[in-house]
Coordinates of C-alpha atoms in Angstrom, one line a residue:
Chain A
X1168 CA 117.6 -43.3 65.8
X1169 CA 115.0 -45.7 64.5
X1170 CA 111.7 -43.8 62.9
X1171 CA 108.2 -45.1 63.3
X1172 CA 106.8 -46.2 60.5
X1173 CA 103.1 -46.1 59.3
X1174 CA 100.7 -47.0 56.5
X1175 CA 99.2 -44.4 54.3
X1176 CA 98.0 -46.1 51.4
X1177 CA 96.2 -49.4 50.6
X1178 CA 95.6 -51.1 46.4
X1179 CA 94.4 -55.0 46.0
X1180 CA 93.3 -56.9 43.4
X1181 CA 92.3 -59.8 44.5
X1182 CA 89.5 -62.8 43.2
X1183 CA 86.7 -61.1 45.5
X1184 CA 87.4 -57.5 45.0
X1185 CA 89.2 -55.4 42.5
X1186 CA 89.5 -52.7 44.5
X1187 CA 90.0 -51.9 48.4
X1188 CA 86.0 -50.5 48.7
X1189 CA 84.7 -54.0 47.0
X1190 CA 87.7 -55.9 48.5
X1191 CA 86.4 -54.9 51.9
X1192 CA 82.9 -55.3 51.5
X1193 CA 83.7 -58.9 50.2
X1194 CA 85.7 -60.3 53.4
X1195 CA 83.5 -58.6 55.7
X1196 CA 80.8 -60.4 54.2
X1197 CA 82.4 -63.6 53.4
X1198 CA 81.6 -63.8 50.4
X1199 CA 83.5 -66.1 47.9
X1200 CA 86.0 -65.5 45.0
X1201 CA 86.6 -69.1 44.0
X1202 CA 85.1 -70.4 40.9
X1203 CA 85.1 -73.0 38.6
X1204 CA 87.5 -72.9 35.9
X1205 CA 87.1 -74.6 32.1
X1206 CA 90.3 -74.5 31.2
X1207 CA 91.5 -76.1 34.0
X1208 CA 89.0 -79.1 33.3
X1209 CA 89.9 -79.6 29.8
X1210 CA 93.3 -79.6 30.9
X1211 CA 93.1 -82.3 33.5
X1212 CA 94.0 -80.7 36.4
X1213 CA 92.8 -82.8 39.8
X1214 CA 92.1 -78.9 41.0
X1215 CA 89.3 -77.0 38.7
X1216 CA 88.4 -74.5 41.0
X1217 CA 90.4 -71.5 41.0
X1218 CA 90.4 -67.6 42.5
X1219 CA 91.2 -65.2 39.6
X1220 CA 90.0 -61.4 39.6
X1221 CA 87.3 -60.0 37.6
X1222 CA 89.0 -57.5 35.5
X1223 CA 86.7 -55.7 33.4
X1224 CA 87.2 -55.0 29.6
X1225 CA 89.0 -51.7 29.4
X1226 CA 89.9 -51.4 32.9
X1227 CA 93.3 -51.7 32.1
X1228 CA 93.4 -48.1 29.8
X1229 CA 92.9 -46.9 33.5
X1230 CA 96.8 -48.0 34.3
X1231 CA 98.4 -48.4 31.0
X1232 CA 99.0 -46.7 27.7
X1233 CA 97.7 -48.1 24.7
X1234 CA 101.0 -48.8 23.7
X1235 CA 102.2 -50.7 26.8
X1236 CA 98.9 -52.8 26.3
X1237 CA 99.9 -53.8 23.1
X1238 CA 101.4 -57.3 23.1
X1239 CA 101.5 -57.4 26.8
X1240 CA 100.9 -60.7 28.6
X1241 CA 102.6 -60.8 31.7
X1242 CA 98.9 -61.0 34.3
X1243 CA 101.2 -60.5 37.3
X1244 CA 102.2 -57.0 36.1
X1245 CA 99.1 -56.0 35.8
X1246 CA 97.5 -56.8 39.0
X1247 CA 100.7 -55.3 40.4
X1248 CA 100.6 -52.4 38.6
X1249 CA 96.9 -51.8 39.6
X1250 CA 97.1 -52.3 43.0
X1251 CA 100.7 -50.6 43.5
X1252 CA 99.0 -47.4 41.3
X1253 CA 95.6 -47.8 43.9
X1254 CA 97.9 -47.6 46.6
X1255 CA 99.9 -44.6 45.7
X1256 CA 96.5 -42.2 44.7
X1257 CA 95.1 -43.7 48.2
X1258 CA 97.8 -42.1 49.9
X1259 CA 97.2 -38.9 48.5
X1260 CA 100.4 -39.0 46.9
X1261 CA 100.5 -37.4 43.6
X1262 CA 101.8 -38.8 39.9
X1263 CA 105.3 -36.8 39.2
X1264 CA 105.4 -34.8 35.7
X1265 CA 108.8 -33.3 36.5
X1266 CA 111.8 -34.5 34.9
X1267 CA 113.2 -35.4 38.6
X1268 CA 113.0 -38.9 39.9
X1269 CA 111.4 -38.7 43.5
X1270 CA 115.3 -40.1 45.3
X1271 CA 112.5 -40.8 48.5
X1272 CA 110.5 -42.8 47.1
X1273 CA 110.8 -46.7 46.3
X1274 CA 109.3 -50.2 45.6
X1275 CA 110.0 -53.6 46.9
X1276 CA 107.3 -55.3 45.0
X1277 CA 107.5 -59.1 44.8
X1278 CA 106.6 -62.1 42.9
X1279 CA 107.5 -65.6 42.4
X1280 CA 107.5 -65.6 38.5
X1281 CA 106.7 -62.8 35.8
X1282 CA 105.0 -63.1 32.6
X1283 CA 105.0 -66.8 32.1
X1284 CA 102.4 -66.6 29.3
X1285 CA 104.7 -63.9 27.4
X1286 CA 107.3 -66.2 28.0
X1287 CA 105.6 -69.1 26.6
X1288 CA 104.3 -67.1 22.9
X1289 CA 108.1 -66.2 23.4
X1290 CA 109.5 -69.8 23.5
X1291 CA 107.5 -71.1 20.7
X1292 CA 108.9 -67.8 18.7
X1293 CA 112.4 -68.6 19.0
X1294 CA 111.7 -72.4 18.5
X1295 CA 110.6 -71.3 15.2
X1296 CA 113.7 -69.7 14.3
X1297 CA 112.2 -66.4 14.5
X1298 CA 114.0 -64.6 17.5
X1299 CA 114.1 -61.2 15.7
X1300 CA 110.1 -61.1 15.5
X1301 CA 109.9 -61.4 19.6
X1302 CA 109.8 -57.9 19.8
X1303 CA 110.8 -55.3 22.6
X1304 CA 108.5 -56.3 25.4
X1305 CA 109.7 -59.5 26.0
X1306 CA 112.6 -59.0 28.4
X1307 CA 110.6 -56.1 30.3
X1308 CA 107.7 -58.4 31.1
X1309 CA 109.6 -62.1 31.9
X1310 CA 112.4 -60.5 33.9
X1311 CA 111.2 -61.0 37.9
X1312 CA 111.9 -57.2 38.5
X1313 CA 109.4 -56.4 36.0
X1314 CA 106.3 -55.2 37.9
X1315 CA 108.4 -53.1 40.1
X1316 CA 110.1 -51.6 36.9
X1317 CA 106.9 -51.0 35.7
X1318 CA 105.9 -49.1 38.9
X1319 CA 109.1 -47.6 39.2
X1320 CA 108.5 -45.7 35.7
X1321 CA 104.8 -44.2 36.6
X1322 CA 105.7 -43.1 39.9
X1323 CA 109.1 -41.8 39.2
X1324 CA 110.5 -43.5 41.8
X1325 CA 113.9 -42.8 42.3
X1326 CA 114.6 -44.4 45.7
X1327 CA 115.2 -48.6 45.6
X1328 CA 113.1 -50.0 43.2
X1329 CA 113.5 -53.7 43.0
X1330 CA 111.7 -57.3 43.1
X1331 CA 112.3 -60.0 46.5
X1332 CA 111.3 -63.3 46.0
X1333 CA 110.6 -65.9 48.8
X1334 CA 107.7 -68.0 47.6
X1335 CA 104.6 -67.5 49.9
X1336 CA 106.2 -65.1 52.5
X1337 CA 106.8 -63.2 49.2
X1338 CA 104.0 -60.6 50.2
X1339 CA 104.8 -60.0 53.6
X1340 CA 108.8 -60.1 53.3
X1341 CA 108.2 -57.2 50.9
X1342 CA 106.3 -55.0 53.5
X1343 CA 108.9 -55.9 56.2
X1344 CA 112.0 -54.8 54.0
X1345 CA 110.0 -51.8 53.3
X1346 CA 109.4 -50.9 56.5
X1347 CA 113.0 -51.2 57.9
X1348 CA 114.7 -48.9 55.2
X1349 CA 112.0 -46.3 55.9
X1350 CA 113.3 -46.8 59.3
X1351 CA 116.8 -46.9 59.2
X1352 CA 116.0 -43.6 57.3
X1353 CA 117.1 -44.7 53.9
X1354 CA 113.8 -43.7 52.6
X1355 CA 111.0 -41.7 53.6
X1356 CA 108.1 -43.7 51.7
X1357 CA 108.0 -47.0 50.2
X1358 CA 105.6 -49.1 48.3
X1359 CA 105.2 -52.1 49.4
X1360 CA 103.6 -55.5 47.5
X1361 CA 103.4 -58.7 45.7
X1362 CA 101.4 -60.2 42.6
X1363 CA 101.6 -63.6 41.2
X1364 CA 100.9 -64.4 37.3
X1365 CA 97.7 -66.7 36.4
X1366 CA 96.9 -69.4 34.4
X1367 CA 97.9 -73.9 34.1
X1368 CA 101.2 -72.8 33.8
X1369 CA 101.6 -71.4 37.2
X1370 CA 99.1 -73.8 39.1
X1371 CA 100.1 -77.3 37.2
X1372 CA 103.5 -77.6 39.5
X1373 CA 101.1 -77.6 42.4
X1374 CA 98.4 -79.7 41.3
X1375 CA 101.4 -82.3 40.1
X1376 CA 102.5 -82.1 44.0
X1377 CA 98.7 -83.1 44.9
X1378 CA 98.7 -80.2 47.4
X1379 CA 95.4 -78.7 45.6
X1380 CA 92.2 -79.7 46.9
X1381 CA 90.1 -81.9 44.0
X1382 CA 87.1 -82.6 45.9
X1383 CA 84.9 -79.7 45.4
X1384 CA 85.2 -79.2 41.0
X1385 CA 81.3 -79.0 41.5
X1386 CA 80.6 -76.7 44.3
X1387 CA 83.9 -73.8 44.1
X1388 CA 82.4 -71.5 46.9
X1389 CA 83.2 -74.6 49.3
X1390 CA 86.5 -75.4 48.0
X1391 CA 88.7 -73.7 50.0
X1392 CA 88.5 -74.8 53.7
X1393 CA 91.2 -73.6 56.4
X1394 CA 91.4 -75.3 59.5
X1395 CA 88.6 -77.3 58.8
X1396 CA 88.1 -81.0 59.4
X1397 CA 87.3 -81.3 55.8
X1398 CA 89.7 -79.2 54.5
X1399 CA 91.8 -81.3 51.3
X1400 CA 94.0 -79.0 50.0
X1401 CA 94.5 -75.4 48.6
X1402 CA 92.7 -73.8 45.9
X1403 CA 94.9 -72.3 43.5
X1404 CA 94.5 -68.2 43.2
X1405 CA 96.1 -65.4 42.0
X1406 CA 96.0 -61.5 42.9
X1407 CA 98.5 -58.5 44.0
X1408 CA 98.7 -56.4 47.4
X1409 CA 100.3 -53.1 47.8
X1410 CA 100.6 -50.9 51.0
X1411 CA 102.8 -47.2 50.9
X1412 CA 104.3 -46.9 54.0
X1413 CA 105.8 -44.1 54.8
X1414 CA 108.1 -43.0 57.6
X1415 CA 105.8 -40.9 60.7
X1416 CA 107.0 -37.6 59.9
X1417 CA 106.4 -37.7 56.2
X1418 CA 102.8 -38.8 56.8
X1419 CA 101.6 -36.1 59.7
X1420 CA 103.9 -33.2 57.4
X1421 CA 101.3 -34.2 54.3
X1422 CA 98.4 -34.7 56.7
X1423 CA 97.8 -38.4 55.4
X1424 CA 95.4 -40.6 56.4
X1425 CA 96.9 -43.3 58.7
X1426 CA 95.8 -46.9 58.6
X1427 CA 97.8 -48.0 61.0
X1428 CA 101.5 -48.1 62.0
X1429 CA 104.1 -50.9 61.8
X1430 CA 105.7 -51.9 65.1
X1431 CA 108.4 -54.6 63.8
X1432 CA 108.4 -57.9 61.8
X1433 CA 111.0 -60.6 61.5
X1434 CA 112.0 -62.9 58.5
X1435 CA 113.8 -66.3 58.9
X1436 CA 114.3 -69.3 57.5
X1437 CA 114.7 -72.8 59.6
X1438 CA 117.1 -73.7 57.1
X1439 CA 115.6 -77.0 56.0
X1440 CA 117.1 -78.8 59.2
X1441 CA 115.2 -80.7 61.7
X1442 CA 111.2 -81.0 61.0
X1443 CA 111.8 -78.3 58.2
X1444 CA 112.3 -79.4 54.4
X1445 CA 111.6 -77.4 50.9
X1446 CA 108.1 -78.4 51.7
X1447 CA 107.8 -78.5 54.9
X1448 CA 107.9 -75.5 57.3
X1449 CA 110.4 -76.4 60.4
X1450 CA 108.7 -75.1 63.8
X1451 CA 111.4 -74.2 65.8
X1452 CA 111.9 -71.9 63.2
X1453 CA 108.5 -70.7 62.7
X1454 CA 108.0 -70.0 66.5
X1455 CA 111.0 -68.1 66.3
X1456 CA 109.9 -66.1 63.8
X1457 CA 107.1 -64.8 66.1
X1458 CA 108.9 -64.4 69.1
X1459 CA 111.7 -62.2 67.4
X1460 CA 108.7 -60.3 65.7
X1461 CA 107.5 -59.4 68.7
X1462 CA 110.7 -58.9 70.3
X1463 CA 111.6 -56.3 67.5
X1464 CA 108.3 -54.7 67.9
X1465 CA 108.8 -54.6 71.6
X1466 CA 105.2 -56.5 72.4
X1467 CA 104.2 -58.9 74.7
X1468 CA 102.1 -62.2 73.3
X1469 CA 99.5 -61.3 75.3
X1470 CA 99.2 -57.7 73.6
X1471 CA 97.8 -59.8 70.4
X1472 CA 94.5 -59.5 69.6
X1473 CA 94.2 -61.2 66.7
X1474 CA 96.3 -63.0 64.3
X1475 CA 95.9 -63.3 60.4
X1476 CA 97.3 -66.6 59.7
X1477 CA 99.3 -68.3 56.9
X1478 CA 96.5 -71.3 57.1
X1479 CA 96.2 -72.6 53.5
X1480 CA 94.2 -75.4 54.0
X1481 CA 96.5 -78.1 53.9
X1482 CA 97.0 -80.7 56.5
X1483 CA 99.9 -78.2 57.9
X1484 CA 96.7 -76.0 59.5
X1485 CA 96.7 -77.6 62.6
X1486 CA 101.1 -77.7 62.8
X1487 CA 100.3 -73.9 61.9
X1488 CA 97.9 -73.4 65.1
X1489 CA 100.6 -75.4 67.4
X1490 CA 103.1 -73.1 66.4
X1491 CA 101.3 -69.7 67.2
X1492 CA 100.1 -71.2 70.5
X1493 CA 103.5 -72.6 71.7
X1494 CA 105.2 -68.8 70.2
X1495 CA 102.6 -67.2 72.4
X1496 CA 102.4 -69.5 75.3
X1497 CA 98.4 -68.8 74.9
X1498 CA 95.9 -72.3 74.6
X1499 CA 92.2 -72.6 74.4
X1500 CA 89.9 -69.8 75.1
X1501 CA 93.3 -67.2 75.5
X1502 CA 94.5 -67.7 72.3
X1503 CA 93.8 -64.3 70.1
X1504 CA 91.3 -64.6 67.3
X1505 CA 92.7 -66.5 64.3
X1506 CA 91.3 -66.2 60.6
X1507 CA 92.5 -65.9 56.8
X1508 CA 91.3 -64.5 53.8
X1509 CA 92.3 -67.4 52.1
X1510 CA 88.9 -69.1 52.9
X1511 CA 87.4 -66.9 50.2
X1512 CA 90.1 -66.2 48.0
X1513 CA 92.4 -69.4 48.3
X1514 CA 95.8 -69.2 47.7
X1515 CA 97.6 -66.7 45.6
X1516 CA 101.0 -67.3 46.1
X1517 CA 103.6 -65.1 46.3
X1518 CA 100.7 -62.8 45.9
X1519 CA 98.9 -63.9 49.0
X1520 CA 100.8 -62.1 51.8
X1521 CA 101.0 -58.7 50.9
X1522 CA 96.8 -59.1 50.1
X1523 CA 96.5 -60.5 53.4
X1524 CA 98.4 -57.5 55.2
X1525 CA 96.0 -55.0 53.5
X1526 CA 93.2 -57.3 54.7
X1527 CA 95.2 -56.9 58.2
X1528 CA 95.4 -53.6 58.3
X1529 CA 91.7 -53.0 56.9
X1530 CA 90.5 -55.0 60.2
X1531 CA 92.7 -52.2 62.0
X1532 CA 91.4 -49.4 60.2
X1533 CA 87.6 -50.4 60.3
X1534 CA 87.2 -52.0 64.0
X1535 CA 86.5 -55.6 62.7
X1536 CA 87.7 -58.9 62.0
X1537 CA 85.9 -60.7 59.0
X1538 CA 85.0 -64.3 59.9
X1539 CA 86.6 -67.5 58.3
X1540 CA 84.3 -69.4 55.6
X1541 CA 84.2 -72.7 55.2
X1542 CA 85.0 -73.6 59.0
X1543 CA 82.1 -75.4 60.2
X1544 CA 84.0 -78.5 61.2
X1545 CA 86.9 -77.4 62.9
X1546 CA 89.8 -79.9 63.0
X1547 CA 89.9 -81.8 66.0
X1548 CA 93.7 -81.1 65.9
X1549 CA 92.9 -77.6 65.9
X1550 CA 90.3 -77.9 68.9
X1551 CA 92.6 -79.3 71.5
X1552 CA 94.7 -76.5 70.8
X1553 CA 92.5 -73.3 71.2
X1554 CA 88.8 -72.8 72.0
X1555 CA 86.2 -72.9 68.8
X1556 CA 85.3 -69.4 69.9
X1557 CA 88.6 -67.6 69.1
X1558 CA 88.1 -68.9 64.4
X1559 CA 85.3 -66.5 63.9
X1560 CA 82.8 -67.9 61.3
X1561 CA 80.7 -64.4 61.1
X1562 CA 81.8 -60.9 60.9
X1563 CA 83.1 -59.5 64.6
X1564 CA 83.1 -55.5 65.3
X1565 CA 85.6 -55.2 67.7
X1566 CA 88.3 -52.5 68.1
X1567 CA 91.6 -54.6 67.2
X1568 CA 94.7 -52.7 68.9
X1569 CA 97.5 -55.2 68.2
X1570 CA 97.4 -57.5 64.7
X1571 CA 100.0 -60.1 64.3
X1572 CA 100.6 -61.3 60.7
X1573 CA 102.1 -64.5 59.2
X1574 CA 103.6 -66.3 56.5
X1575 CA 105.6 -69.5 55.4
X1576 CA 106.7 -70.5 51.9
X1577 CA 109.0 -73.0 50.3
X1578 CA 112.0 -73.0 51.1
X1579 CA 111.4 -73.4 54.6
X1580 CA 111.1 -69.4 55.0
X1581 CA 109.2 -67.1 57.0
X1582 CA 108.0 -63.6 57.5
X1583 CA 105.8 -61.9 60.8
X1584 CA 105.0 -58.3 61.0
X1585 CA 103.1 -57.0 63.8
X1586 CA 100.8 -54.0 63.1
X1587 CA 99.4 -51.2 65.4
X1588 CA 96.4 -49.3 65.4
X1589 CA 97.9 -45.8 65.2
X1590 CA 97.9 -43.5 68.7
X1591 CA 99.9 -40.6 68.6
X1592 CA 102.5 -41.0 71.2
Chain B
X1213 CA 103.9 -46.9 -4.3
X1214 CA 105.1 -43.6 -3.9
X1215 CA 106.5 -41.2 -1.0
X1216 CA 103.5 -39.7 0.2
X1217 CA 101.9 -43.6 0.3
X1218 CA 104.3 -44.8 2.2
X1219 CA 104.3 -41.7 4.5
X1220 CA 100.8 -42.5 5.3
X1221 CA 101.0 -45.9 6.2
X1222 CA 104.5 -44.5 8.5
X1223 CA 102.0 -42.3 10.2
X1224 CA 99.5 -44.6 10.7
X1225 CA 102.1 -47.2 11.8
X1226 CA 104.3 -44.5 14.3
X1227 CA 101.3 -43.4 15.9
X1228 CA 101.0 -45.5 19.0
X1229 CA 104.8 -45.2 19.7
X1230 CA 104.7 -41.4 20.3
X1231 CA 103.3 -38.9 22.3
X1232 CA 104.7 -35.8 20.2
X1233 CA 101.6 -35.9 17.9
X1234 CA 102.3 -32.7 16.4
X1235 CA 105.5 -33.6 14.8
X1236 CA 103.9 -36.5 13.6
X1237 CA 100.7 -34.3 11.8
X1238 CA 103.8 -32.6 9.9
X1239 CA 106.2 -35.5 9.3
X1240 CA 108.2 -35.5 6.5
X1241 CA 111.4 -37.2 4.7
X1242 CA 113.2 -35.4 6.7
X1243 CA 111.5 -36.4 10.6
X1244 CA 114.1 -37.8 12.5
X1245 CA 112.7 -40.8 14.7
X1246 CA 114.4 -40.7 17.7
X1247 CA 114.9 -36.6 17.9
X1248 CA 111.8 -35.5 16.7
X1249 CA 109.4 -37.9 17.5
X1250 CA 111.4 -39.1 20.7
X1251 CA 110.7 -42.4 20.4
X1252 CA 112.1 -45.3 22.6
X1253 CA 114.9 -46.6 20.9
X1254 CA 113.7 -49.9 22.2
X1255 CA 110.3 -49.6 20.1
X1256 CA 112.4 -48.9 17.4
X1257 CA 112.4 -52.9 16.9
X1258 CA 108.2 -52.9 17.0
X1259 CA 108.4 -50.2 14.8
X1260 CA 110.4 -52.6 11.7
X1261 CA 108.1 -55.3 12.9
X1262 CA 105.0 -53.8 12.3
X1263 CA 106.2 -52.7 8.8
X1264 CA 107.4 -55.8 7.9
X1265 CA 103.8 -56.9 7.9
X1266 CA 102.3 -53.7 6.3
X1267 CA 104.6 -53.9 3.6
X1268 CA 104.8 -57.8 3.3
X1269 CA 108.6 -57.2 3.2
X1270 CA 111.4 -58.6 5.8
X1271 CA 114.0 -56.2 6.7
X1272 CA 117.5 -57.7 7.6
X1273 CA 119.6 -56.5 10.3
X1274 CA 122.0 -53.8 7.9
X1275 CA 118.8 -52.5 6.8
X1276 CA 117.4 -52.0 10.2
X1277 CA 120.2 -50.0 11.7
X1278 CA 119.5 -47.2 8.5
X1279 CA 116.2 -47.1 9.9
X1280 CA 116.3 -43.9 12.1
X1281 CA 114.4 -41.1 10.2
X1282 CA 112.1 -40.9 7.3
X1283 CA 114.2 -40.7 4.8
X1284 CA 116.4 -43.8 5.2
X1285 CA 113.2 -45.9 6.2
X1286 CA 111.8 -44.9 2.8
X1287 CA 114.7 -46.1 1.2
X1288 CA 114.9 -49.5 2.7
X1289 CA 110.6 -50.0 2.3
X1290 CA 111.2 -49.0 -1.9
X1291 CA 114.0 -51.4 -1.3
X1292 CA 112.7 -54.7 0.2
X1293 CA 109.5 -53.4 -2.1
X1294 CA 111.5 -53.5 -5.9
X1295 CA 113.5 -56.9 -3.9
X1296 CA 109.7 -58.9 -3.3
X1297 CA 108.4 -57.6 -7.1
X1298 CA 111.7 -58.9 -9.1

C-alpha cells in the first residue's frame, strides 16, 4: 500500500539567505540577492551580475572538520552540506554516534557538476607532471556523488545515498525520487536536495550561449526580470536546497513538525522531438508533465492555488505560462497565482529547484506567497494569457492549500510535484 | 636532526589527521599510524605530502609504502635527509 509522505525538515543557502529564518524573511520581502561581480568583469563575461551566498568567515567550522576544510574547493559541497545538515537538525533528527549506519535513512542530493575549481588546481597539477602531489581529496570532491557522500558520512546514512543529475529539474527530480521510495516503503526518511558549484567556470558555457541577461552590469538588483516585458535573459546564481521527508508514520511516532505533505509529482522528458530540443523545452511534454502530476497526486487543476514556476527570465516565460494554462485548462483571472524566487535570486541551476520547493513549502507552512520582483511590465504574451492580478508584485497573506511546483532543464526534461498543506486525514 | 626532532615535527604534522589525541601526546617509534592513531588510510598520502615539504625531501613510491608507523617513517625522513645533504 502506498504511504503518505510529508516534510519535516527544511536547510537553504541561497544568494538572499543563508539560512531558512533569513531565507524567508528575504523573499517575503523581496529583497534582492543579485550583485555585481568583479571577476566576472575582468573576465569579459556579457553577464556581470551574479547571485552567490554570503558565507561568512568561519561559518564553515560549523559543518566541517578542520581537516576536511583543508584543501577543499568544491563550493557545491559546501552549500550542500550546509543546507542538507540545516535540514536534518530542523527535523529534530539527531547526529548518530553509534557505530550502526541508520539502514532508514538516505540522500538523493543532486548537482549538475562537483568541485570544478578542485578540478581545475587538479588539472594544472597533473599538467605539471606532478600527479602524486594531488593529494587525497581530489576524487572525493570532483566525483558528482560527492555532496551526497559527504552527507551520507555525517548523518550515517545507511539507506540509498546517491547523486541524480538532470540539469535544472535537478532540484525538484531529487525531492520526487525521494518521495516515491519513502512511499513504496523502501525508506522511512530521505533527504532530499540539490547544490550547484560557483564561479566563470560554471557560468561562461551560458554566457557563451547568450542566454544571460547583459543589460543591467550597473544596476544587479534589476537584473533578473521573470515574465517581464523587459526581461533579457537569466542571471547566473548558485545555492543548495534540502528538504527531509519522511514517510507519515515516522513523522507523527517522533512528534515532528510537519511543513506540509507531498501529494505526487511526475518527471518526463519530451524526448527532444517535435517543438522540444536540448535547449528547448517541447510543450506537449511539459503539459504532460503537469497533468500526470496531478493525476498521481489525485487533484483536480482547479484545486491549485498557486503555482511556483520554472520562469527564468528568458524569452521561454511566456511559452512557460501557455503551458500551465493549457495543463490546467485555467485563462485570465482563473489562473492560480504564479511567482518565482528566481526574481531575487536568479538562476542557480541544478541548484534552483530543490531552493524553490523549500520556498514552496515555506508559502505552505507560513500562509503566504512572496511577490515577484522585477515584474512591472508584464509581457504582453504573458497578459493575454492570465490576468495581471494572479503575478503578485507584493507580499500576499493568504492560506495556500494546494502548491504546484515546476521545472524544465536541458535535455528537454521535466519534473512537477504537487504539495499539500498537511490535514490529518 | 635527531629522533626526538623529527618526532616533534611528526606530531605537529599528524595532528589534524587524528582524532585520538591521546596516543598522539605519547607517540613514540613504536606508534603505529593506522592502529593507533586510526588514521584514514586515504590521508596516509597528505600525510607524505605534508612532510615532503617540512623536510624539503621527496619520498618515492617504495619509500611511501614503509611509511605506516613511526619507526619506518623515521627511517625513510633520515633517509631522503643524508640523500638531499650528499
Amino acid at each position: 500500500m502506498d504511504r503518505r509522505v510529508v516534510i519535516t525538515g527544511l536547510g537553504v543557502v541561497s544568494p538572499n539567505g543563508i539560512n531558512v529564518a533569513d531565507f524567508t524573511h528575504a523573499i517575503k520581502n523581496g529583497i534582492s540577492g543579485i550583485r555585481h561581480d568583479q571577476e566576472l568583469k575582468d573576465l569579459n563575461f556579457s553577464c556581470q551580475i551574479v547571485g552567490e551566498p554570503q558565507i561568512p568567515e568561519g561559518y564553515l567550522l560549523n559543518y566541517f572538520t578542520p581537516l576536511e576544510l583543508r584543501n577543499l574547493k568544491s563550493s557545491g559541497i559546501e552549500y550542500g552540506v550546509i543546507a542538507g545538515l540545516d535540514a536534518w537538525k530542523d527535523a529534530g533528527l539527531e547526529l548518530p554516534t553509534e557505530d550502526e549506519p541508520d539502514w532508514d535513512s538516505g540522500t538523493i542530493f543532486g548537482t549538475g557538476t562537483s568541485g570544478v575549481d578542485k578540478f581545475r588546481i587538479g588539472i594544472d597539477i597533473i599538467d605539471n607532471g606532478q600527479v602524486r602531489k594531488l593529494g587525497s581529496g581530489t576524487v572525493v570532491q570532483t566525483m558528482a556523488s560527492g555532496v551526497s557522500a559527504f552527507l551520507g558520512g555525517k548523518l550515517g546514512l545507511g539507506n540509498m545515498v546517491t547523486t541524480n543529475s538532470s540539469a535544472c529539474s535537478t532540484g525538484t527530480e531529487a525531492v520526487i525520487l525521494a518521495y516515491e521510495r519513502i512511499k513504496n516503503g523502501q525508506a522511512e526518511r530521505m533527504l532530499a536536495g540539490s547544490t550547484s558549484d560557483k564561479g566563470p567556470y560554471i557560468w561562461g558555457g551560458f554566457d557563451a550561449m547568450r542566454v544571460c541577461t547583459y543589460k543591467h552590469n550597473e544596476e544587479p538588483e534589476k537584473g533578473s526580470r521573470p515574465m517581464s516585458a523587459s526581461a533579457s535573459g537569466f542571471v547566473p546564481s548558485v545555492g543548495a536546497g534540502a528538504l527531509v521527508l519522511e514517510s507519515l508514520d515516522s513523522a507523527l511516532k517522533r512528534g515532528a513538525k510537519i511543513y506540509a505533505e507531498i501529494l505526487g509529482g511526475n518527471i518526463n522528458s519530451g524526448g527532444q522531438r517535435g517543438l522540444g530540443s536540448m535547449t528547448a523545452p517541447n510543450p506537449v511534454a511539459v503539459q504532460r508533465c503537469i497533468t500526470e502530476a496531478m493525476k498521481s497526486a489525485g487533484i483536480k487543476p482547479e484545486e491549485i492555488d498557486t503555482i511556483n514556476g520554472h520562469l527564468t527570465a528568458t524569452s521561454k516565460d511566456s511559452l512557460e505560462i501557455e503551458n500551465w494554462a493549457k495543463a490546467l485548462n485555467r485563462y485570465g483571472n482563473d489562473f492560480p497565482y504564479i511567482n518565482t524566487v528566481k526574481s531575487m535570486i536568479g538562476h542557480s541551476l541544478s541548484g534552483t529547484g530543490s531552493i524553490e520547493c523549500v520556498a514552496s513549502v515555506l508559502q505552505i507552512d507560513q500562509d503566504f506567497i512572496f511577490p515577484n520582483i522585477n515584474c512591472e511590465d508584464l509581457h504582453p504574451e504573458i497578459e493575454e494569457l492570465i490576468d495581471k492580478s494572479r503575478i503578485p508584485t507584493t507580499l500576499i497573506n493568504k492560506k495556500i492549500s494546494t502548491l504546484a511546483k515546476a521545472n524544465f532543464g536541458f535535455g528537454d526534461v521535466n519534473a512537477c510535484i504537487i504539495f499539500k498543506k498537511y490535514n490529518n486525514e | 636532526m635527531n629522533n626526538d626532532q623529527i618526532i616533534n615535527d611528526l606530531k605537529e604534522i599528524i595532528t589534524p589527521y587524528t582524532d585520538h589525541k591521546e596516543a598522539l601526546e605519547t607517540l613514540t617509534e613504536n606508534t603505529d599510524l593506522l592502529i593507533d592513531l586510526k588514521i584514514n588510510s586515504a590521508n596516509l598520502v597528505d600525510i607524505i605530502l605534508d612532510i615532503e615539504e617540512k623536510f624539503g625531501i621527496e619520498i618515492d613510491n617504495d619509500s611511501m609504502t614503509k611509511m605506516i608507523n613511526v619507526k619506518e617513517t623515521i627511517a625513510v625522513i633520515k633517509e631522503k635527509l643524508a640523500a638531499n645533504a650528499g
